[in-house]
Amino acid sequence: MRESSPPVLATALVVDTRGRMLVLSMPRPTGGAVACLPSVQASGAHAPEAELADTLYGQFGVHPHHLKRLLAVDCEQLSPVLTLVSHVHLVGPLDEHQVRAVKTPPLLTVRWLAPEAVIQLLPALAASRLRAAVAAWHTGSIAHLVGGRVQLGSPAGFTPAQRAHLEDTRALDPDLHQAMRPKVLAEVNVLLTDPAGHALLLHPASGYDPTWHLPGDGIGSDMGEGPREAARRVLRGQLHLDLPVGRLLAVDWINGTPQLSRMAYTFHGTTLGEHDLARIRLNPHQHTEWRMASADDSKTLVHEPLHQRLDACLTTLWNNTGPVELRSGIPRS
C-alpha cells in the first residue's frame, strides 16, 4: 500500500520597500476577526511555491516574479498519523505602485503593518513561524522548526541570548555550533582617483537605489577569493580595466542588526590618467554611468555611511597614512 505524502501549506511573507508586511483579516463565524497571511494548501499536482504563486496572482494580483526564496519550514503533528508541513516564502519587496495595485479578495481586509505588529496579531503557532521567517529573511538563511519551535542547528530563529545560553551550557556539538553562529558578509571597494583628487563613482542600473557607489562587490570567499583578488575582479568586470590594486586604505565594520553585519575593505586602485579614463567600459546590466567627483560633490551623490568612508579613505590616501579602522564609516579612536 502506497503511503500518502504529508500535506503542505505554502504561506507568503509579502513585504514592501518600507519593510511593512501584508496581513489579512478574516471574519470569524462567531464574530470578530482572525489575522492570517496569504496561504494555500498545495494539492500535490505542482510544487507548493508554484501553487502559491498562482494564488497570489489570482486572488491578490501579485505577479509571480515577486515570489522569492524559501524562508522557513515547519512540521506540525496534527494527529498520530498526520503531519502538516508549512513553507514560508518571501514575496517582494513591492514598491508603492505595486502595493496600491494589490487586490482585496471578498470578505477579507488587507493591511500593511510592521513585522512586529503582524506577529502580535497572529495566533501563537503562526507567530512563531513568522518570527523565525523574518530572522531568516534578514540573515539570508532558512529557519527549521517543528511545531513552531526552532530546532538546534537552524541558522535562523534563535535570539542571541538563546544562542549564548546553548553555547555556555555546551549543548552544541561543533557542527551545530558552526551552523548557528552569526555570519558576516565581506565586500570590497576600490577608490580610483585622478590627478586632481576626484574619486570615480558609479551609478547602479537598479532603479531601487538612486545613489552613486564606489566600484565594489562581495568577496567570493566560497571560491577561495580574497579581498585583493576581488578588487582586481571588480576593476575588470565593472570598468573593463586591468589595473594593479594599490594599498589597503580602510577596513569598515558595518553593524547591520537585525540584518547581517558587513566588513568592507577599501583599496586604492590607482591614479587614472586620460588614457585610463578613455578605456572605461561599463557593464550596462550593473551600472548606467560613471563620473569623477570631488569630495564636495560626493556629499550629495552617495549615502551618508559611504560618504564617511570615502572621506576617511581620501584623507588616508592624501596623508599617506593608514590603513584606518572604521565603524560604519567613522574612524575608531
Coordinates of C-alpha atoms in Angstrom, one line a residue, residues 11-15 21-23 35-38 71-74 86-90 113-138 143 145 148 150 156-157:
T11 CA 2.5 30.8 3.1
A12 CA 3.6 34.2 1.6
L13 CA 5.5 36.8 3.6
V14 CA 4.7 39.7 1.3
V15 CA 6.7 42.8 2.1
M21 CA 4.1 43.2 5.7
L22 CA 0.8 42.3 4.2
V23 CA -1.6 40.8 6.7
A35 CA -5.4 37.6 11.3
C36 CA -3.5 35.5 8.8
L37 CA -1.0 35.6 6.0
P38 CA -1.8 34.7 2.4
L71 CA 12.4 31.3 4.4
A72 CA 11.2 28.7 6.8
V73 CA 10.0 25.1 7.1
D74 CA 7.8 23.9 10.0
S86 CA 4.4 24.5 6.3
H87 CA 6.6 26.5 3.9
V88 CA 7.0 30.3 4.3
H89 CA 8.2 32.1 1.2
L90 CA 9.4 35.7 0.7
L113 CA 1.9 46.7 9.1
A114 CA 5.4 46.4 10.6
P115 CA 6.5 42.8 11.2
E116 CA 6.3 43.1 15.0
A117 CA 2.7 44.3 14.7
V118 CA 1.8 41.4 12.5
I119 CA 3.4 38.9 14.9
Q120 CA 1.3 40.3 17.7
L121 CA -1.9 39.8 15.7
L122 CA -1.3 36.2 14.6
P123 CA -2.1 33.0 16.6
A124 CA 0.8 31.7 18.6
L125 CA 2.0 29.0 16.1
A126 CA 1.8 31.2 13.1
A127 CA 3.5 34.0 15.0
S128 CA 6.4 31.6 15.9
R129 CA 6.8 30.7 12.2
L130 CA 6.7 34.3 11.1
R131 CA 9.3 35.4 13.7
A132 CA 11.7 32.7 12.5
A133 CA 11.0 33.5 8.9
V134 CA 11.7 37.2 9.4
A135 CA 15.0 36.3 11.1
A136 CA 15.8 34.1 8.1
W137 CA 14.9 36.9 5.7
H138 CA 17.3 39.3 7.4
A143 CA 14.7 28.5 9.5
L145 CA 11.1 24.5 13.0
G148 CA 6.6 26.3 15.8
V150 CA 13.1 26.5 16.2
A156 CA 17.8 31.5 11.9
G157 CA 15.3 31.9 14.6

